[in-house]
GROMACS .gro file of C-alpha atoms in nm:
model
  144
    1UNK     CA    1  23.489  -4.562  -4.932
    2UNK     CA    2  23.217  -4.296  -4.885
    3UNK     CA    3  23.385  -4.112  -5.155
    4UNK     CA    4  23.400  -4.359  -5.398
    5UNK     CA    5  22.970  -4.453  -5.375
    6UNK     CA    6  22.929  -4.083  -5.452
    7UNK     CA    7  23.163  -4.054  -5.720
    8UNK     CA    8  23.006  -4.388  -5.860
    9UNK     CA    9  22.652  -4.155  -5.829
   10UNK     CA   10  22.753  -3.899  -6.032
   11UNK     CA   11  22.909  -4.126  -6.273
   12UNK     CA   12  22.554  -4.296  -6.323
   13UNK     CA   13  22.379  -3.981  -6.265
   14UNK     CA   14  22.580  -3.839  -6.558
   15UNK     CA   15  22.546  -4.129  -6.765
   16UNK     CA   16  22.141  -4.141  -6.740
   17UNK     CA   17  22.129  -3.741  -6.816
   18UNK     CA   18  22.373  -3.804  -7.125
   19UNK     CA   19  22.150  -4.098  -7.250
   20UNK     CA   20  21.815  -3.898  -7.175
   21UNK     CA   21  21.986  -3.618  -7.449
   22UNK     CA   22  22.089  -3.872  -7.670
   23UNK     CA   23  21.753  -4.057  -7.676
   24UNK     CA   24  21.546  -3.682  -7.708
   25UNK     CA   25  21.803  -3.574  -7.977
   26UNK     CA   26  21.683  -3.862  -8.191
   27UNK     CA   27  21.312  -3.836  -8.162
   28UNK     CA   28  21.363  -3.449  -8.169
   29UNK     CA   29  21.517  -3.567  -8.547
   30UNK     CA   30  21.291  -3.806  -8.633
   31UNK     CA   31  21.026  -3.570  -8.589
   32UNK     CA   32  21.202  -3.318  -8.796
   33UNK     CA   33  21.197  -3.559  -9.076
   34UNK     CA   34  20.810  -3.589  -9.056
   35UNK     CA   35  20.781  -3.223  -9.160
   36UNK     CA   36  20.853  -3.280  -9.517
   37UNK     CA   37  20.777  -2.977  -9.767
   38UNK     CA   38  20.730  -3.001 -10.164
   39UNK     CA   39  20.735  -2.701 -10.348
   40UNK     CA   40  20.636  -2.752 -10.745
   41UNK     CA   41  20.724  -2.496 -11.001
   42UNK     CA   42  20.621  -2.536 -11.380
   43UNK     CA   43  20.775  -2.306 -11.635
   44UNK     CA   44  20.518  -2.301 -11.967
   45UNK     CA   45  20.652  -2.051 -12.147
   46UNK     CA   46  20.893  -2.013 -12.421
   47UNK     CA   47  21.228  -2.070 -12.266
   48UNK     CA   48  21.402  -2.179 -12.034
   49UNK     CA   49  21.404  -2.067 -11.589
   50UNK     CA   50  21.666  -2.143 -11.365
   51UNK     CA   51  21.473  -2.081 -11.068
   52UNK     CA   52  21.626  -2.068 -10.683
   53UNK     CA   53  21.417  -2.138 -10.402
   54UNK     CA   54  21.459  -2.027 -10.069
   55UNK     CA   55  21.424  -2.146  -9.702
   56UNK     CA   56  21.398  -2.022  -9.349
   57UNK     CA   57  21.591  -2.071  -9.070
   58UNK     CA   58  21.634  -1.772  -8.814
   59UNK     CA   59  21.669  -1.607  -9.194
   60UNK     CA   60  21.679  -1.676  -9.560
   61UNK     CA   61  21.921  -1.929  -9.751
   62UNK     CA   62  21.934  -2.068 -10.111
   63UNK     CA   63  21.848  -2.456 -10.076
   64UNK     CA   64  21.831  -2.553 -10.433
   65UNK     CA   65  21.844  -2.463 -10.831
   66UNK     CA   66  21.680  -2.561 -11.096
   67UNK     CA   67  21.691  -2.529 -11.448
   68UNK     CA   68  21.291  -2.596 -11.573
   69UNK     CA   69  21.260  -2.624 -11.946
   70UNK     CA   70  20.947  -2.503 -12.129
   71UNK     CA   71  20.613  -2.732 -12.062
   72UNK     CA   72  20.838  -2.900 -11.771
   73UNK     CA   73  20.773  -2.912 -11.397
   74UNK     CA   74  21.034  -2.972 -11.050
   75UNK     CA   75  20.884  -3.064 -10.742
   76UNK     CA   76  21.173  -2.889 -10.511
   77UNK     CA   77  21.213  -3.144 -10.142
   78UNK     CA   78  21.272  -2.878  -9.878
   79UNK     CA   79  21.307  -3.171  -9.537
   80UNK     CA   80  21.201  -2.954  -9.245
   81UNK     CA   81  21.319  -2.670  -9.371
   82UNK     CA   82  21.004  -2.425  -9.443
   83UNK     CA   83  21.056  -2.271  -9.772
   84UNK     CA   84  21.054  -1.868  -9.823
   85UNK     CA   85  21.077  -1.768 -10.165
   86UNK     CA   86  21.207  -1.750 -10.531
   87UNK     CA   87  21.424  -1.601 -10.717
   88UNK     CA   88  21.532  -1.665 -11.021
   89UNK     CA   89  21.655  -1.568 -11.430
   90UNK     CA   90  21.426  -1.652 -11.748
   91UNK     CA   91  21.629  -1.718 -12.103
   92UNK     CA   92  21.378  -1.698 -12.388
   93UNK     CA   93  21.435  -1.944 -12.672
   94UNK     CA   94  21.556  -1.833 -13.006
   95UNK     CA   95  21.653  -1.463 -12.805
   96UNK     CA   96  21.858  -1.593 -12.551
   97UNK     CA   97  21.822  -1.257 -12.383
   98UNK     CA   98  21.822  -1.295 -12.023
   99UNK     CA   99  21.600  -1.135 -11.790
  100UNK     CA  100  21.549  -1.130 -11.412
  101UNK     CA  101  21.280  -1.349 -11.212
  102UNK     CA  102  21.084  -1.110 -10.977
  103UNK     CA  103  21.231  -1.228 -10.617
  104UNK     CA  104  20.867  -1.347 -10.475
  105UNK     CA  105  20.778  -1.475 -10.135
  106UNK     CA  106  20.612  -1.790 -10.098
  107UNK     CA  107  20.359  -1.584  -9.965
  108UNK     CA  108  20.327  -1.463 -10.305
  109UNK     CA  109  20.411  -1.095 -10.288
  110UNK     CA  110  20.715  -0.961 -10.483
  111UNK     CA  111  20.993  -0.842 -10.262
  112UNK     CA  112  21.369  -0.883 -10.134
  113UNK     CA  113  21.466  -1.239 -10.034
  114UNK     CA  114  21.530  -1.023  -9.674
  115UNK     CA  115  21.157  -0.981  -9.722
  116UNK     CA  116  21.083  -1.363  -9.752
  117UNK     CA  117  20.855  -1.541  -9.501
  118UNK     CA  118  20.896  -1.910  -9.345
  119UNK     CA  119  20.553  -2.097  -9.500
  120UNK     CA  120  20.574  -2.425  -9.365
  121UNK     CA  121  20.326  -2.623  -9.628
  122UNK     CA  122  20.342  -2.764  -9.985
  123UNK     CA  123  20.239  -2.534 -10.303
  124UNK     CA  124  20.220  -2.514 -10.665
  125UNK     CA  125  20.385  -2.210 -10.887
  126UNK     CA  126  20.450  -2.160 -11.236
  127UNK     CA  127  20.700  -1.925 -11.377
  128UNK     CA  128  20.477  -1.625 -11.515
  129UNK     CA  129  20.450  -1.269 -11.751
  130UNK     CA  130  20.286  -1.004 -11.530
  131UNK     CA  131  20.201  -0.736 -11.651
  132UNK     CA  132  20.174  -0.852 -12.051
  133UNK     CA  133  20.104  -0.601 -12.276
  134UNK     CA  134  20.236  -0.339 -12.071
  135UNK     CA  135  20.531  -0.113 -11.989
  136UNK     CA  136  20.557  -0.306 -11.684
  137UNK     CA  137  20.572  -0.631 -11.851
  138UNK     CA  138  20.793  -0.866 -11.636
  139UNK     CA  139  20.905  -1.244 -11.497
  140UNK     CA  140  20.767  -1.369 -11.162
  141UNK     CA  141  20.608  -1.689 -10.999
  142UNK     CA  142  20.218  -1.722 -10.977
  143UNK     CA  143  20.040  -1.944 -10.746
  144UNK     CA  144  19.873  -2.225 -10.936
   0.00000   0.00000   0.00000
């Protein structure tokens, strides 16, 4: 009989410590949910970007693409997942050459996607010539 009470313990004991996980798994989600990051990129020039954005989690992944037309905007919907960077390819109208998007860290320094940092708020960029006039004339994203 003895055996029985403490096997019925550890039964309930179990039961409680699975319920405690389950109840702290949801609020732990929940609360991931309220972390919600928008990222808005607006392509003005002549053409058309398909730009990639980036997020962080113990490193960098691609979490979306977007094709933005000229004088058109995305607002990108990261969740809780802090975004990194961009990378991305510009097609000029009429041309329809296609050159490279500068990889940029949301940050906002050019560098590898490896190089990409975790920057857990909203922001505004637009799809950008640096550099015009110039040898080093190329594609990137500018903070607006």
């Amino acid at each position: 009989m003895e055996t029985r009470k403490t096997n019925n313990g550890r039964d309930h004991l179990k039961k409680r410590i699975v319920g405690m996980a389950i109840i702290f798994t949801l609020i732990l989600g929940m609360g991931t949910l309220s972390f919600a990051y928008d990222v808005t990129v607006t392509n003005e020039l002549d053409g058309n970007a398909q730009v990639e954005l980036y997020v962080n989690f113990f490193g960098n992944f691609e979490h979306d693409s977007k094709v933005i037309g000229k004088n058109s905007s995305h607002t990108f919907k990261t969740g809780g997942w802090c975004p990194s960077g961009f990378k991305g390819k510009f097609v000029k109208h009429y041309t329809y050459i296609e050159k490279t998007i500068a990889s940029t860290s949301i940050l906002g320094h050019e560098t590898g996607t490896s190089g990409f940092s975790a920057g857990c708020w909203n922001s505004s960029w637009k799809v950008c010539l640096k550099n015009e006039g110039t040898r080093d004339a190329h594609y990137g994203m500018c903070k607006q």
